[in-house]
mmCIF file of C-alpha atoms and ligand atoms in Angstrom:
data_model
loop_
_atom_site.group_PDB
_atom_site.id
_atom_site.type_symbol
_atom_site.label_atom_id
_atom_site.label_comp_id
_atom_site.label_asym_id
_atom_site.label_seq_id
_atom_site.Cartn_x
_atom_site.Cartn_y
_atom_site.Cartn_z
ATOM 1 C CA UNK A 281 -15.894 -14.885 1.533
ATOM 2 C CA UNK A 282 -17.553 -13.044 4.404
ATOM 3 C CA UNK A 283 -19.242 -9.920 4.225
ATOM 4 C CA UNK A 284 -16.873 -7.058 5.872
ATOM 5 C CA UNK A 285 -18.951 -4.151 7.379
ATOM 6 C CA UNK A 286 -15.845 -2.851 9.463
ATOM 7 C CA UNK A 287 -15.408 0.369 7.750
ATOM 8 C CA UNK A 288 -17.393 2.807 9.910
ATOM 9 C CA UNK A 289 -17.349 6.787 8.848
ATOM 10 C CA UNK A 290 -19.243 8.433 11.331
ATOM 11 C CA UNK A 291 -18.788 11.328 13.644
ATOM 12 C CA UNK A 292 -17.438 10.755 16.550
ATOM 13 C CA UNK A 293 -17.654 12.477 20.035
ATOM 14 C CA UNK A 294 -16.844 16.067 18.728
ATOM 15 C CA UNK A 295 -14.964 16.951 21.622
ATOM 16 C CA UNK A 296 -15.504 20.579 22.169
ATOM 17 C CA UNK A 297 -15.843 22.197 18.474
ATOM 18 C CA UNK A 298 -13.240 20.245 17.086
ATOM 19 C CA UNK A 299 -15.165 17.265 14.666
ATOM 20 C CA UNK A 300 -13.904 14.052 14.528
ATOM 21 C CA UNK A 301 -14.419 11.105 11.895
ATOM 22 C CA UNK A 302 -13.012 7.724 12.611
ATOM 23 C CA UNK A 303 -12.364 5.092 9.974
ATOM 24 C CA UNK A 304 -12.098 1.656 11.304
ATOM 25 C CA UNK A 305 -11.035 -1.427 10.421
ATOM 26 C CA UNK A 306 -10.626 -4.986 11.887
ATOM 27 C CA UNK A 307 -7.816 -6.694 10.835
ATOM 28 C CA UNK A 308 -7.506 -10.495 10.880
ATOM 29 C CA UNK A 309 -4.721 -12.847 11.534
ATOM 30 C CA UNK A 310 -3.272 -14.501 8.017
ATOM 31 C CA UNK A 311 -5.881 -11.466 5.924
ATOM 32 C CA UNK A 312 -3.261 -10.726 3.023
ATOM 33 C CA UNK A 313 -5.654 -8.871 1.406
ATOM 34 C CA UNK A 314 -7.249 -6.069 4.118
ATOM 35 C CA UNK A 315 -3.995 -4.172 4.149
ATOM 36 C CA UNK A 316 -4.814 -2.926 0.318
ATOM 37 C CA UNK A 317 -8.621 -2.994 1.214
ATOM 38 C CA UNK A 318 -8.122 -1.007 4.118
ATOM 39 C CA UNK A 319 -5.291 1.463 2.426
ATOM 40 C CA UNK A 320 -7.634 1.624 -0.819
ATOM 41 C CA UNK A 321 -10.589 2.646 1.518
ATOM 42 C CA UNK A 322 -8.878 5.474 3.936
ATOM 43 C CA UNK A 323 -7.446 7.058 0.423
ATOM 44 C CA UNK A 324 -10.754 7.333 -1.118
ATOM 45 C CA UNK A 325 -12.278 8.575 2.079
ATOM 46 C CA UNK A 326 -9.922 11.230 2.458
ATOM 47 C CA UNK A 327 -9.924 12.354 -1.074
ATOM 48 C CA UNK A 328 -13.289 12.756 -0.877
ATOM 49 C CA UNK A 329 -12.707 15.042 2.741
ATOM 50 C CA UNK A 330 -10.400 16.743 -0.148
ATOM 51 C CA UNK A 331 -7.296 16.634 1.494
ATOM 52 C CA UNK A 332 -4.092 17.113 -0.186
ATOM 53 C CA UNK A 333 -2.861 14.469 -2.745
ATOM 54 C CA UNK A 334 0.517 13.707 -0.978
ATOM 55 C CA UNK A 335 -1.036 13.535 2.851
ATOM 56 C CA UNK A 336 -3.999 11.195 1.103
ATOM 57 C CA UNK A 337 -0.690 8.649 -0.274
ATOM 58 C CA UNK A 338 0.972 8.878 2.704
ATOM 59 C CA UNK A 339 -2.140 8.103 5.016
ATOM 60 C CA UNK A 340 -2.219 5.336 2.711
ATOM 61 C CA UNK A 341 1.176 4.273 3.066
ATOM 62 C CA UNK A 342 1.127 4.033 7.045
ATOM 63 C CA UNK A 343 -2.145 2.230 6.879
ATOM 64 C CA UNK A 344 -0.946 -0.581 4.791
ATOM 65 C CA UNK A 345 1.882 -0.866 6.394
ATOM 66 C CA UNK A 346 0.874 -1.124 9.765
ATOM 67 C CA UNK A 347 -2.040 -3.572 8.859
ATOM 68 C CA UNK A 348 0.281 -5.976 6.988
ATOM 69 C CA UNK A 349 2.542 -5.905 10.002
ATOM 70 C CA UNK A 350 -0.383 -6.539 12.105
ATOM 71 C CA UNK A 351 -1.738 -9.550 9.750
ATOM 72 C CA UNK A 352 2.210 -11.059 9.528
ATOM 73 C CA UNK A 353 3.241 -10.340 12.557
ATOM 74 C CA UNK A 354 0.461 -10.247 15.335
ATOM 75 C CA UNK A 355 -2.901 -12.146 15.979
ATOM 76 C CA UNK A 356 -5.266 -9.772 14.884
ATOM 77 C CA UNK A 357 -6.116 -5.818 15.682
ATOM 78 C CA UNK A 358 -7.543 -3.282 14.594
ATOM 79 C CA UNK A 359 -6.746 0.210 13.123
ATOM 80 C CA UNK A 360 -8.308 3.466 13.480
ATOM 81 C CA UNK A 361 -8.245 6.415 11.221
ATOM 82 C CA UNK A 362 -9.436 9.360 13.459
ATOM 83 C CA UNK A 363 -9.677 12.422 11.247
ATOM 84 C CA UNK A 364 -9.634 16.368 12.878
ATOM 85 C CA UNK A 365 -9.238 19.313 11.306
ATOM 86 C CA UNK A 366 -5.310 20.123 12.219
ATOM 87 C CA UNK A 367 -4.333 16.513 12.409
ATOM 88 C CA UNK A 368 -5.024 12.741 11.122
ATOM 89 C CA UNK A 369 -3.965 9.979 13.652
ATOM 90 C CA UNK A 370 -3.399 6.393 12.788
ATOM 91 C CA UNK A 371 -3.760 4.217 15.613
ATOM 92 C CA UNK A 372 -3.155 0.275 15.458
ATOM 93 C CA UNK A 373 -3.890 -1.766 17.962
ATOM 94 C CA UNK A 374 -2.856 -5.292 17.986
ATOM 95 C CA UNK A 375 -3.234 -8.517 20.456
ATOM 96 C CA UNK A 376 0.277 -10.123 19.941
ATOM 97 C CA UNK A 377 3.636 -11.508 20.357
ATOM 98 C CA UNK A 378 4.681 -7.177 20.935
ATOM 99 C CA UNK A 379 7.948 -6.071 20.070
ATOM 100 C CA UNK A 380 10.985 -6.986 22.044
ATOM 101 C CA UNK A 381 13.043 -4.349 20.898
ATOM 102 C CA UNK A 382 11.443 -1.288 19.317
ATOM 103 C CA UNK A 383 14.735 0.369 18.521
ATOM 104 C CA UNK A 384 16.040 -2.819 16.271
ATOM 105 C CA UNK A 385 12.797 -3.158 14.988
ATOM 106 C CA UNK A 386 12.625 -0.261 13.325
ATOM 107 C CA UNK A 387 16.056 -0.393 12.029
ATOM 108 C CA UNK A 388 15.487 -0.735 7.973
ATOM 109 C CA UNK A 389 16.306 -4.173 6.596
ATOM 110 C CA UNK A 390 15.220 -5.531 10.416
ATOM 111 C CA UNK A 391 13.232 -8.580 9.963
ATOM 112 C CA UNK A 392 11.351 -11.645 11.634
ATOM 113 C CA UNK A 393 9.226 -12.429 9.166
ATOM 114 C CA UNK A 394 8.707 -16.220 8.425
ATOM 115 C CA UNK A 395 10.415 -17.159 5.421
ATOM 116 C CA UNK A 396 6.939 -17.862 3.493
ATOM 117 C CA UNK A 397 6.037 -14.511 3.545
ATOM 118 C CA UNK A 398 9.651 -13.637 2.093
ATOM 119 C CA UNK A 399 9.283 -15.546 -0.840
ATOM 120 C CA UNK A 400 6.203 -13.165 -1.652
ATOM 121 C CA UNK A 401 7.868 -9.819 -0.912
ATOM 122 C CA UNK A 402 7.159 -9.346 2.697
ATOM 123 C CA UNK A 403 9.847 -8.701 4.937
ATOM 124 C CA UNK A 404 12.591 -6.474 3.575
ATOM 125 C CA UNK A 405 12.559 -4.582 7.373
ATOM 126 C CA UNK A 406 11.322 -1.311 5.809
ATOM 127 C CA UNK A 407 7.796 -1.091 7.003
ATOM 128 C CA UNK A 408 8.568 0.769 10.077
ATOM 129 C CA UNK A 409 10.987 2.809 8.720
ATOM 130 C CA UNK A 410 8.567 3.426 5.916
ATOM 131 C CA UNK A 411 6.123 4.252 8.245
ATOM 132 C CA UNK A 412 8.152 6.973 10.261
ATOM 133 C CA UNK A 413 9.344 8.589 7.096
ATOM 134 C CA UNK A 414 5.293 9.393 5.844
ATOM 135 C CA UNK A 415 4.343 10.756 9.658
ATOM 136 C CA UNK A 416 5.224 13.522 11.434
ATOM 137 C CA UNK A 417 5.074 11.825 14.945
ATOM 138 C CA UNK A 418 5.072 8.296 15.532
ATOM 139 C CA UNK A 419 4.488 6.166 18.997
ATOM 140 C CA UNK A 420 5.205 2.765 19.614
ATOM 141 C CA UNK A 421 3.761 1.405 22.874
ATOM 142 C CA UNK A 422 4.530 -2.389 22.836
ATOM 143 C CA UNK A 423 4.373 -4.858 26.394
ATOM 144 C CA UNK A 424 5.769 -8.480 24.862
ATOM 145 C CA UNK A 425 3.675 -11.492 25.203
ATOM 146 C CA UNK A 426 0.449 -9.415 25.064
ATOM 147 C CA UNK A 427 0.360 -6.924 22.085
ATOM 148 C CA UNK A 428 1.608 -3.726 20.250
ATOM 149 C CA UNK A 429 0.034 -0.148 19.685
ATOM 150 C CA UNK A 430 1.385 2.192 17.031
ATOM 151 C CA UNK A 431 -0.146 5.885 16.857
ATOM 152 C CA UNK A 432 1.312 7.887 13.893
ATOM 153 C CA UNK A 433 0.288 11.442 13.777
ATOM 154 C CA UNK A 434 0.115 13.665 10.366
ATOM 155 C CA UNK A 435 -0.402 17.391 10.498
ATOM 156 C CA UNK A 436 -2.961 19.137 8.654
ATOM 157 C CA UNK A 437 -3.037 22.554 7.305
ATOM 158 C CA UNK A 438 -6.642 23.805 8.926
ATOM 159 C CA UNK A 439 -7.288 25.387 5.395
ATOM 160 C CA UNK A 440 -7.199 21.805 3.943
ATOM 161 C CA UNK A 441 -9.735 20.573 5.810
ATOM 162 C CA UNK A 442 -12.943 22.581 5.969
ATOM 163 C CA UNK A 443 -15.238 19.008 4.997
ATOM 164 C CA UNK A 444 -13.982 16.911 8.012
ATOM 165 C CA UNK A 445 -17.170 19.077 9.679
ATOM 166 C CA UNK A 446 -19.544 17.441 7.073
ATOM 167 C CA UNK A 447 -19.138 13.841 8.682
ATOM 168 C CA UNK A 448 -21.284 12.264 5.704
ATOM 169 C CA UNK A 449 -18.490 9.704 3.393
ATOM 170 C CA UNK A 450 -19.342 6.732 1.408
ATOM 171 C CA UNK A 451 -16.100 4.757 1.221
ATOM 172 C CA UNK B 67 5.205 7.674 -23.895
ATOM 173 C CA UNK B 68 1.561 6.280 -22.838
ATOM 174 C CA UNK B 69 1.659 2.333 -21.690
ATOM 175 C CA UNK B 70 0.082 1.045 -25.044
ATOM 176 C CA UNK B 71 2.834 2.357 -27.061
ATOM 177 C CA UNK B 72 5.139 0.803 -24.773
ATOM 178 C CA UNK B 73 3.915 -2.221 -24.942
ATOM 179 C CA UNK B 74 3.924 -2.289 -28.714
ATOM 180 C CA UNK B 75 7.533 -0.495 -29.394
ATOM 181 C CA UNK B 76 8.627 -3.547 -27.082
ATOM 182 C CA UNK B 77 6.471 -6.209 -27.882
ATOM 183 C CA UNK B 78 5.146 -6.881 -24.384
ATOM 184 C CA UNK B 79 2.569 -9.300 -24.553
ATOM 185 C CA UNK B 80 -0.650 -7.723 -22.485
ATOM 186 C CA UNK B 81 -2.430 -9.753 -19.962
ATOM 187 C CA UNK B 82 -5.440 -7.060 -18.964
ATOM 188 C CA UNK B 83 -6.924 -6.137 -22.439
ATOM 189 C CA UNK B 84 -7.240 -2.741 -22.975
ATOM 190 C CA UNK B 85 -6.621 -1.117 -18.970
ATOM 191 C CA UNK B 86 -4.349 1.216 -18.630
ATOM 192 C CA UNK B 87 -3.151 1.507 -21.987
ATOM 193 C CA UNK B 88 -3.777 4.998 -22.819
ATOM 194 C CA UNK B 89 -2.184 6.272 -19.266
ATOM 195 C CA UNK B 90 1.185 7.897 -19.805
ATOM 196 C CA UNK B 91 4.156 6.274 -18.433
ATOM 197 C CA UNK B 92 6.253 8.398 -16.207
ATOM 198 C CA UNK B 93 9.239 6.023 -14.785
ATOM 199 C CA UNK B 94 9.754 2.490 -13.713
ATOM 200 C CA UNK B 95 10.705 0.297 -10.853
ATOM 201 C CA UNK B 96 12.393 -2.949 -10.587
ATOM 202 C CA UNK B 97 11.947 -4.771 -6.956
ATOM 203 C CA UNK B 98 10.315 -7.697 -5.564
ATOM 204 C CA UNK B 99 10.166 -6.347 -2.205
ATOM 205 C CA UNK B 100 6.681 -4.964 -1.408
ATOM 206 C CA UNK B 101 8.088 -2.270 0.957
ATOM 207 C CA UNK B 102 10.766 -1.253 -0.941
ATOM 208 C CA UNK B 103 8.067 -0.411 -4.037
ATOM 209 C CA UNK B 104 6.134 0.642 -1.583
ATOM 210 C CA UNK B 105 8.723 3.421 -0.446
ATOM 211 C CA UNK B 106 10.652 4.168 -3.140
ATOM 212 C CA UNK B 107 8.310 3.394 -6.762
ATOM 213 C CA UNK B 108 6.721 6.775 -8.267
ATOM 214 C CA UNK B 109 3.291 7.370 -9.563
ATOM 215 C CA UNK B 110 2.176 6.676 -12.789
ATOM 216 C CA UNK B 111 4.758 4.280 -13.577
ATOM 217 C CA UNK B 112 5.964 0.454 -14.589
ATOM 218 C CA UNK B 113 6.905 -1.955 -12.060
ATOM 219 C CA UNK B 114 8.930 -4.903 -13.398
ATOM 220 C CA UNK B 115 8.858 -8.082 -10.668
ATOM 221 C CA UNK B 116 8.549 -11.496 -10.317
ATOM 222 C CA UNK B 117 6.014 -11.661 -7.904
ATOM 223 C CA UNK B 118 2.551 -12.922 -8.721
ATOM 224 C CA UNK B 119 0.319 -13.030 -5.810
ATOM 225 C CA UNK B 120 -2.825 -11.078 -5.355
ATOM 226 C CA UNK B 121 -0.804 -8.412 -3.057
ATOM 227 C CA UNK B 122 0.912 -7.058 -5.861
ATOM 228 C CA UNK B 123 -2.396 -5.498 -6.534
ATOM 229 C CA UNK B 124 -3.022 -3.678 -3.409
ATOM 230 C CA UNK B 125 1.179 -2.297 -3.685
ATOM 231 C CA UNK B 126 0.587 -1.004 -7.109
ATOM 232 C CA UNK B 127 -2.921 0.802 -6.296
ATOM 233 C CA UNK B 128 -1.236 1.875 -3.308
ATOM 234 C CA UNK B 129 1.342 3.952 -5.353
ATOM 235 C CA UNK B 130 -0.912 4.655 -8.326
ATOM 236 C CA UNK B 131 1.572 1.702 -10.502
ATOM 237 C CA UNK B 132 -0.240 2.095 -13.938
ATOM 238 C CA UNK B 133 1.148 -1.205 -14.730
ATOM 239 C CA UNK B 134 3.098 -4.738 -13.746
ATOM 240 C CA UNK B 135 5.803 -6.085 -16.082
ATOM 241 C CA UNK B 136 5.972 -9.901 -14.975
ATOM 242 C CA UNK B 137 9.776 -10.989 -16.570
ATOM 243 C CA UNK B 138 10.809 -14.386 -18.421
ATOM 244 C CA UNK B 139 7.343 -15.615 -19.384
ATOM 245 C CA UNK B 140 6.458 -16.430 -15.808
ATOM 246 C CA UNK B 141 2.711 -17.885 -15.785
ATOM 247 C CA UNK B 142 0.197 -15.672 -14.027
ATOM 248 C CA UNK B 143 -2.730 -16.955 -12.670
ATOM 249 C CA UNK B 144 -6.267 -16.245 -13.969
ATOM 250 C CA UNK B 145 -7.552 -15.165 -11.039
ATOM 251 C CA UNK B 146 -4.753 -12.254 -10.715
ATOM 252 C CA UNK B 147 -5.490 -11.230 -14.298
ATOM 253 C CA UNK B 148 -9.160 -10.743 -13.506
ATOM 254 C CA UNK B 149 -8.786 -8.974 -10.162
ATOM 255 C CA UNK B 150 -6.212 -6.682 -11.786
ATOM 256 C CA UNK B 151 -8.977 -5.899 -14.238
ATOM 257 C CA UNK B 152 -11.113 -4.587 -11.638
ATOM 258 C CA UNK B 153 -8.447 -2.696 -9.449
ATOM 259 C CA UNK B 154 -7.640 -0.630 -12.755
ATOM 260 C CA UNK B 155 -3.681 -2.376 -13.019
ATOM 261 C CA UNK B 156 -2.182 -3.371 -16.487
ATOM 262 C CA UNK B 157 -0.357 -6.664 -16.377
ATOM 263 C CA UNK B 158 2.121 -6.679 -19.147
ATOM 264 C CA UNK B 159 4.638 -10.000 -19.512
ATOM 265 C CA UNK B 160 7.564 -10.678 -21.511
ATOM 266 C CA UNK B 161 10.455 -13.501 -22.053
ATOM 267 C CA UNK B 162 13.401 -11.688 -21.131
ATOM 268 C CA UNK B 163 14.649 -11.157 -17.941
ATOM 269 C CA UNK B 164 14.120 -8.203 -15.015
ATOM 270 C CA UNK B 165 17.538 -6.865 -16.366
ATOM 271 C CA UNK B 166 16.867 -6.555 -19.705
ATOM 272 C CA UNK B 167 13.377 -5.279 -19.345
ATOM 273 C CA UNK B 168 14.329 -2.263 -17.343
ATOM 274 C CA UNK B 169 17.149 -1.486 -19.615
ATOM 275 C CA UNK B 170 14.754 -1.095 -22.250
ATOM 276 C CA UNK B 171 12.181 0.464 -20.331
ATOM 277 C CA UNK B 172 14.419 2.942 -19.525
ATOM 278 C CA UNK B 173 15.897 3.864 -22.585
ATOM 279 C CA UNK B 174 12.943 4.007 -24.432
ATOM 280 C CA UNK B 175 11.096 6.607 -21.769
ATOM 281 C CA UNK B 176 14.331 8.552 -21.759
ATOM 282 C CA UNK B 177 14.338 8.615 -25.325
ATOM 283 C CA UNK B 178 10.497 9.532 -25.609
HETATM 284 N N1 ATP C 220 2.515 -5.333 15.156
HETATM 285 C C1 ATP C 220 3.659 -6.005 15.403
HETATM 286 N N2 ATP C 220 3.683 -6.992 16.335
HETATM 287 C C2 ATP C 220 4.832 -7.663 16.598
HETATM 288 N N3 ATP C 220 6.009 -7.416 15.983
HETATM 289 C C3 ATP C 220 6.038 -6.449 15.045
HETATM 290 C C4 ATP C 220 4.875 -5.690 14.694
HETATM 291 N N4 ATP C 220 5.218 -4.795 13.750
HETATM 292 C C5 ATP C 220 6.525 -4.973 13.507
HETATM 293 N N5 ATP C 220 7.037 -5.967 14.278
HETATM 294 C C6 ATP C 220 8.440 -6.427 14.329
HETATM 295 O O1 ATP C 220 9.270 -5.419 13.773
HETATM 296 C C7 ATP C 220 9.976 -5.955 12.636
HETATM 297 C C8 ATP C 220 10.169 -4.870 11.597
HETATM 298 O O2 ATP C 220 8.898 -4.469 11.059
HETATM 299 P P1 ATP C 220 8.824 -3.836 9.588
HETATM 300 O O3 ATP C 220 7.420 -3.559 9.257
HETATM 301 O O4 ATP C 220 9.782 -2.699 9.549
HETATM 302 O O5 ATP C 220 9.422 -4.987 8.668
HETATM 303 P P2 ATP C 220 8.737 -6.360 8.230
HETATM 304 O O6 ATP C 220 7.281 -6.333 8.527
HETATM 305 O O7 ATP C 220 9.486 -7.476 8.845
HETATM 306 O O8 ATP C 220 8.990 -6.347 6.667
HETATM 307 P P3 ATP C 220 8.268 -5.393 5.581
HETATM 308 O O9 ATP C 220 7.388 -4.452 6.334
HETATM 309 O O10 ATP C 220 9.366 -4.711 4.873
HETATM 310 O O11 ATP C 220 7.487 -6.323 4.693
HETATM 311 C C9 ATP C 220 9.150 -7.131 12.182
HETATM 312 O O12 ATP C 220 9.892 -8.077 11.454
HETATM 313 C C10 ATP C 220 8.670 -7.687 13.529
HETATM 314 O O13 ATP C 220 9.698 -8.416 14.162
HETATM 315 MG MG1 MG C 221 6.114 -4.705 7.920
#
């Protein structure tokens, strides 16, 4: 097992009083298990930032979801969990097959998964759709043959986030 | 209902020692799907499935699961048993089937 030191909290360029944190993490081709590392990591992080309990799950949610497509579906990426007061994106950006057609894709029950990732419970088509349904925005930007990027946006209550300024976590 | 009692009213044998046991049980969930749990299982509840792979771990953390039901004796491996130690996830197993399982689950937390 190799060390992973992908998980980064740091502040980053606080672009004119509003303070960022980014959480990062590299996500390798046929890696089953850094879509619950990853999710496990961003919840504790943001609990910590003392967010509210439903945002913190749904955070989750999109993180494992999108890193377990990127893992199944595409070579390998990397996601990015960038943190400001009003909003949290998640941004995942994969080198890949892409997506042929975004609008069947993220029909639910929509599937190309290879049939030995079936017989362990991946690929009922709802990822996506899951995905939508715990953001309040969500971009697909996908050119086939060379890779996908998803950016999901959640919006924070200001009041909910007064430690995002602190910039110190231990995830 | 808290998972130990459970486990004893229904005789589930208990793969993870003493985790879990004391958390109360608040619903249950019957899917081998990972996405469907994922979107539709509530916190602080059972999940009844077949599936034994190491993922099943990161899903039920995920949704705060307090425990796995594995159905109709199916063998878990070692390794899975240990790892849910660590992550903080009951596995329970029994010899009857999904089916039956949840319709005893059910009527026993509805009854509680
Ligand atoms: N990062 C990606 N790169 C290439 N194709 C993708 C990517 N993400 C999703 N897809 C395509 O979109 C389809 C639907 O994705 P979705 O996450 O909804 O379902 P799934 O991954 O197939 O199954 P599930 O998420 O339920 O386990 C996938 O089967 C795949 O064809
Ligand atoms: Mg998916």
């Amino acid at each position: 097992m190799h060390e992973r030191k992908d998980v980064v909290s740091s502040p980053c360029q606080p672009a004119a009083n509003k303070p960022q944190l980014t959480l990062r993490f590299k996500i390798d081709e046929k890696d089953f298990l850094i879509a619950g590392e990853s999710a496990s990591k961003t919840k504790k992080a943001l609990q910590q930032l003392g967010l509210k309990q439903e945002i913190v799950k749904n955070i989750a949610i999109i993180v494992y979801e999108a890193a377990m497509n990127i893992v199944i579906h595409s070579n390998h990426g990397e996601i990015k969990i960038i943190i400001a007061p009003n909003q949290v994106v998640v941004l995942s950006e994969d080198v890949g097959e892409g997506i042929p057609d975004i609008e069947l894709a993220m029909k639910e029950g929509y599937s190309t998964a290879p049939n030995e990732v079936r017989e362990m419970g991946f690929g009922a088509g709802m990822g996506l759709p899951n995905i939508k349904q715990c953001s309040n925005e969500l971009d697909i930007k996908t050119t086939v043959g060379l890779g996908t990027t998803l950016r999901a946006t959640i919006y924070l209550n200001p009041a909910d986030t007064k430690q995002v300024e602190t910039g110190t976590m231990y995830v | 209902m808290n998972l130990g009692q459970l486990a004893h009213l229904l005789n589930f044998e208990i793969l993870t020692g003493d985790i879990n046991l004391e958390k109360v049980i608040k619903g249950g969930y019957v899917s081998d799907l990972l996405s469907d749990v994922i979107a539709n299982a509530e916190e602080d509840s059972v999940w009844i499935t077949v599936q034994r792979h190491i993922n099943i771990l990161g899903v039920a953390k995920l949704k705060d699961i307090v425990g796995i039901i594995i159905p109709r004796n199916l063998h878990v491996e070692n390794e899975i048993i240990e790892k849910a130690k660590t992550e903080g996830i009951a596995i329970l197993r029994d010899s009857r089937s999904s089916f039956e399982i949840a319709g005893l689950v059910y009527n026993s937390l509805t009854r509680d």
